[in-house]
Amino acid sequence: MPRTALLLSTVLLLAVVSPTASRAADDPLPVPVDRFEGEVPFASQPAEGIFAWGGDSDDPPALRLTARADAPEGEKVLTGAYDISGYGGFTHDFAADRPAHDWSAHRGVRLWWEGRNTGGKIPFEIKDGGANGEASELWTTSFTDDFTGWKQVELPFADFVYRTDYQPVGGIDHVLGLDRMWGYALTLPVGVKGDFAMDDVELYGRADQSLRATVTTDAAVYPVREGGTATVSVTVATTASAPLDEPVTVAYATADGTAEPGRDYTPVSGTLTFPAGTASGATRTVTVRTLRDKPAETAETVPLRLTVTGAKAPAETPEIVVDANGLPYLNARLPVRTRVADLLSRMSLKEKAGQMTQAERGAVGEGADVTAYELGSLLSGGGSTPTPNTPEAWARMIDGFQLRTQATRLQIPLVYGVDAVHGHNNLVGATIMPHNIGIGAARDPQLAQQTGSVTASEVRATGVPWDFAPCLCVSRDERWGRAYESFGEDPALVQSMETVVQGLQGRADGRDLKNDDKVLATAKHFVGDGGTAYGSSTTGTYTVDQGVTKVTRQQLEAVHLAPFRTAVDRGIGTVMPSYSSLDVLGDGRGPVRMHARADMINGVLKGRMGFDGFVVSDWNAIDQLPGDYPARVRTAVDAGVDMMMVPYGYKDFTSALIGEANAGRVSRQRIDDAVARILTQKFRLGLFEHPYAQTRHASEIGGAAHRAVARRAAAASQVLLKNSGAVLPLRASQKVYVAGSNADDLGNQTGGWTVTWQGASGAHTRGTTILDAMRKDGNVTYSKDASAPTSGYDVGVVVVGETPYAEGVGDVGNGHSLQLSAADRNAVDTVCAAMRCAVLIVSGRPQLIGDRLGAIDALVASWLPGTEGDGVADVLYGKRPFTGRLPVTWPRSEAQLPINVGDTAYDPQFPYGWGLTTLTRAPAGGAATLRALGVAAAAAERAGADGAGRALVAKARLIVQQKAGADLTAAFARPFADADHLALTGRYGAALRKLGEAYRAA
């Protein structure tokens, strides 16, 4: 007998013999959504169809319709294979050009799933309201694959919750209406290779009011000072906001918690009634009065049990919390060291493990696990944002998580972290600075500090007190996908830009961290991530990132450790180890992952350098260590990692750490050291006194004053590499032909780590493109691909370069190269053949120009200038001079890589430190003037007059560059680059001698 006939006969039999089945017969017949017989094609919006998706090119599952003899319904089922590293799944969207579907008459949605008994959760979401399936509101639930073979899985609509980690249009009304449905999506497991089969998605059952109406409270936690009164608001709401068909009653009563009735609070009980016809959104209140008792005690809880009839009950039992009071660690007048010691002495092992744990906001939902696991920290990974993505929503979200900490015994606040690597880059509308490579090109420590100050102000105003920046890597290979996160290839340049630490944190002693415009900074990635060798990575398809840095001890100290010494001296609050491995030649250990190098973290960073902040791991970095999971935890903690970033694995980490401590394999002393370091920074940040968002500066986010700083930084970052015939600056009277892929693309201009982890082309935040800015200053005609006629113009400006990427995804050899695209090369060739031309390269690293340089009159390295294209136009039109200098060597060919200042063989297209200027003339006198400048520079060096020394070197550089012209030889390039390094280290006399050598070679 076919399976479908067997199933049908079974259902009919149950209808005869079972009273329950007889009542179910009153339900409407199931309504098919997907039979997977071919009636719905593989297609995407606007047509109706099924389509796969994922975080990168490898993540979308391979889908097909497969004929199966055991198909639960029909002849075919949907099958797929997957191997997902980021995220992936598939969607069925209904046609966008037809009316949405109405599912409100049904109890839920169900499907047949072929179980593999993995025990994993399978998220399933439905799409409600909005314009179409990709512009709707997402509601999610999940089922557990804890069975083998086919099983029909029922998902009642009452179980679906609003998705908090992502909403495509920022949310609509936060109500599951069910009357405007656009389909469903299913997310597949991550980190395991597998396959799946499913069949027959359908709507089932009859809806009743208990499914359409929901009772909620205005919060899950109600902290109140001892003796105060808590007020709990109870609200009833319905799908589609219809009035109640039937009455809803809510019986309430205080229940047993850690507080003692009659001593800590006055018990209450009663019933709230919402009669039939009550409008959706109606609210009643319950008050609970607390009592004064002991003069000093930890927090105590009073659950308020709610029993709901006629509607869905709240997901959580609300808790009134009588605040901790009178304990020394709560006394802001005591020294931080005293407060830490007192708090640490009161903590259990579980509470200490929680402080050492950092989870992703998307993993904790509404935040109940913040309380349950007593978590010390949350983060937003790249692109993990609230909806809508506004300053107000960020503050509400973080305040909601902080509220959860108040339900813990000791009420230790969270420290929330983000990767604000060039401004508050996850926030739409924030001021986006040039990436670090552009800040390095600007060579202005004061400006670097100002960019840090703006970033700190905007980040803290959204409730975030911790920034995973700056990156202090010394980038030694432009093929690295993180090269733009570095200030440059010279450790002296990186050190000089570390004024950004003071911009973020304030004074080195930490006294400013409590201010509402400062954040805790992070020096990353310790140590050597910029030195990983091409081809050494073992992470997926990466070629450079997370690879091996092989150095001598001397190279390690001079190149990679030097910036961290400076950061410690500047009072950096946290340090993040690198994913990469370190292979110190001669130590006999070979490559060892940095998260396992106790000799470097405990020995060098905390010991020799005296770092007194805390060390936080990178995202899931412990998973790359050898051994089973408890061994990895033990290795990382013993190596000196104080807080573990385990975004979705926080339960496993806390359990493993507690187990290792109880077994004596991780010492209590080591745990106490880690927790003390973490608590110290929380006290310095003032989080115990002000755990919630301090939004005084929120109105300044993306404001004119902040954008003015970003505009100056963008202008200062522009490096003029060539300027034959003084093509630049442009004149307002000139007719300018603008072309190229990056002239009018804000996403390409801002690069990776902008709104999302990888960034994206197009207008995804607010700012000014280079083209928009040029139009304000001159007579401009734009043709992206240079297909418009080119006659009649005075000059052409072609803006080309890269599209966004981040981390190893951007490694050369991993789908990326240093060559301009074919379209960009065509635009350059077309425009430069027709008129005098300036080419701007918007990129995170040098691009290979090759023999095209001869046809280009002016060449500008624009790097990734951020949201303020006006800064680029400022130097193009002469409002500001070009002053930027190369922070990295510009190679002639990829065969030269890696190539860096100080190399024995050094013959680049443009040397490190090269950068022409405009609006400033070179001093006259040639060699004689150089000799005089050299004498003065040596005197300035002896006198410790750094400002004078730098000014003398700058004058000499103008003389040398003017003589060199555009034909730069190896004999010229090496001493020229060396001079820039020497000047950064304060050796002005030696720098002048090297410039003299370059002058003679020019």
PDB file of N, CA, C and O in Angstrom, residues 87 103 241 410 426 494 658 669 716 820 827:
ATOM      1  N   TYR A  87      26.568  30.985   8.002  1.00  0.00           N
ATOM      2  CA  TYR A  87      25.149  30.688   8.162  1.00  0.00           C
ATOM      3  C   TYR A  87      24.604  30.314   6.795  1.00  0.00           C
ATOM      4  O   TYR A  87      25.148  30.700   5.749  1.00  0.00           O
ATOM      5  N   TRP A 103      -2.940  33.429   6.964  1.00  0.00           N
ATOM      6  CA  TRP A 103      -2.808  32.199   7.739  1.00  0.00           C
ATOM      7  C   TRP A 103      -3.516  32.297   9.089  1.00  0.00           C
ATOM      8  O   TRP A 103      -3.378  31.427   9.939  1.00  0.00           O
ATOM      9  N   SER A 241      -4.273  43.418  15.973  1.00  0.00           N
ATOM     10  CA  SER A 241      -4.786  44.437  16.898  1.00  0.00           C
ATOM     11  C   SER A 241      -6.303  44.453  17.023  1.00  0.00           C
ATOM     12  O   SER A 241      -6.914  45.502  17.246  1.00  0.00           O
ATOM     13  N   LEU A 410      24.712  39.360  42.842  1.00  0.00           N
ATOM     14  CA  LEU A 410      25.689  40.427  43.075  1.00  0.00           C
ATOM     15  C   LEU A 410      25.496  41.616  42.140  1.00  0.00           C
ATOM     16  O   LEU A 410      26.174  42.626  42.275  1.00  0.00           O
ATOM     17  N   ASN A 426      29.056  49.730  12.958  1.00  0.00           N
ATOM     18  CA  ASN A 426      27.869  48.881  12.882  1.00  0.00           C
ATOM     19  C   ASN A 426      26.581  49.693  12.833  1.00  0.00           C
ATOM     20  O   ASN A 426      25.527  49.154  12.520  1.00  0.00           O
ATOM     21  N   VAL A 494      53.128  52.731  13.321  1.00  0.00           N
ATOM     22  CA  VAL A 494      52.025  52.237  14.137  1.00  0.00           C
ATOM     23  C   VAL A 494      52.092  52.849  15.533  1.00  0.00           C
ATOM     24  O   VAL A 494      51.082  53.321  16.075  1.00  0.00           O
ATOM     25  N   ILE A 658      34.143  25.380  34.806  1.00  0.00           N
ATOM     26  CA  ILE A 658      33.799  24.953  36.168  1.00  0.00           C
ATOM     27  C   ILE A 658      34.296  23.526  36.406  1.00  0.00           C
ATOM     28  O   ILE A 658      34.855  23.209  37.469  1.00  0.00           O
ATOM     29  N   GLN A 669      43.395  30.249  41.738  1.00  0.00           N
ATOM     30  CA  GLN A 669      44.188  31.483  41.734  1.00  0.00           C
ATOM     31  C   GLN A 669      44.177  32.114  40.357  1.00  0.00           C
ATOM     32  O   GLN A 669      44.037  33.337  40.222  1.00  0.00           O
ATOM     33  N   ALA A 716      43.423  64.338   4.743  1.00  0.00           N
ATOM     34  CA  ALA A 716      44.814  64.100   5.129  1.00  0.00           C
ATOM     35  C   ALA A 716      45.311  62.731   4.706  1.00  0.00           C
ATOM     36  O   ALA A 716      46.525  62.517   4.573  1.00  0.00           O
ATOM     37  N   LEU A 820      43.406  45.764 -10.822  1.00  0.00           N
ATOM     38  CA  LEU A 820      42.151  46.446 -11.072  1.00  0.00           C
ATOM     39  C   LEU A 820      41.252  45.557 -11.918  1.00  0.00           C
ATOM     40  O   LEU A 820      41.728  44.745 -12.721  1.00  0.00           O
ATOM     41  N   ALA A 827      38.034  51.806 -18.024  1.00  0.00           N
ATOM     42  CA  ALA A 827      37.704  53.207 -17.740  1.00  0.00           C
ATOM     43  C   ALA A 827      38.962  54.065 -17.708  1.00  0.00           C
ATOM     44  O   ALA A 827      38.993  55.179 -18.250  1.00  0.00           O
TER      45      ALA A 827
END
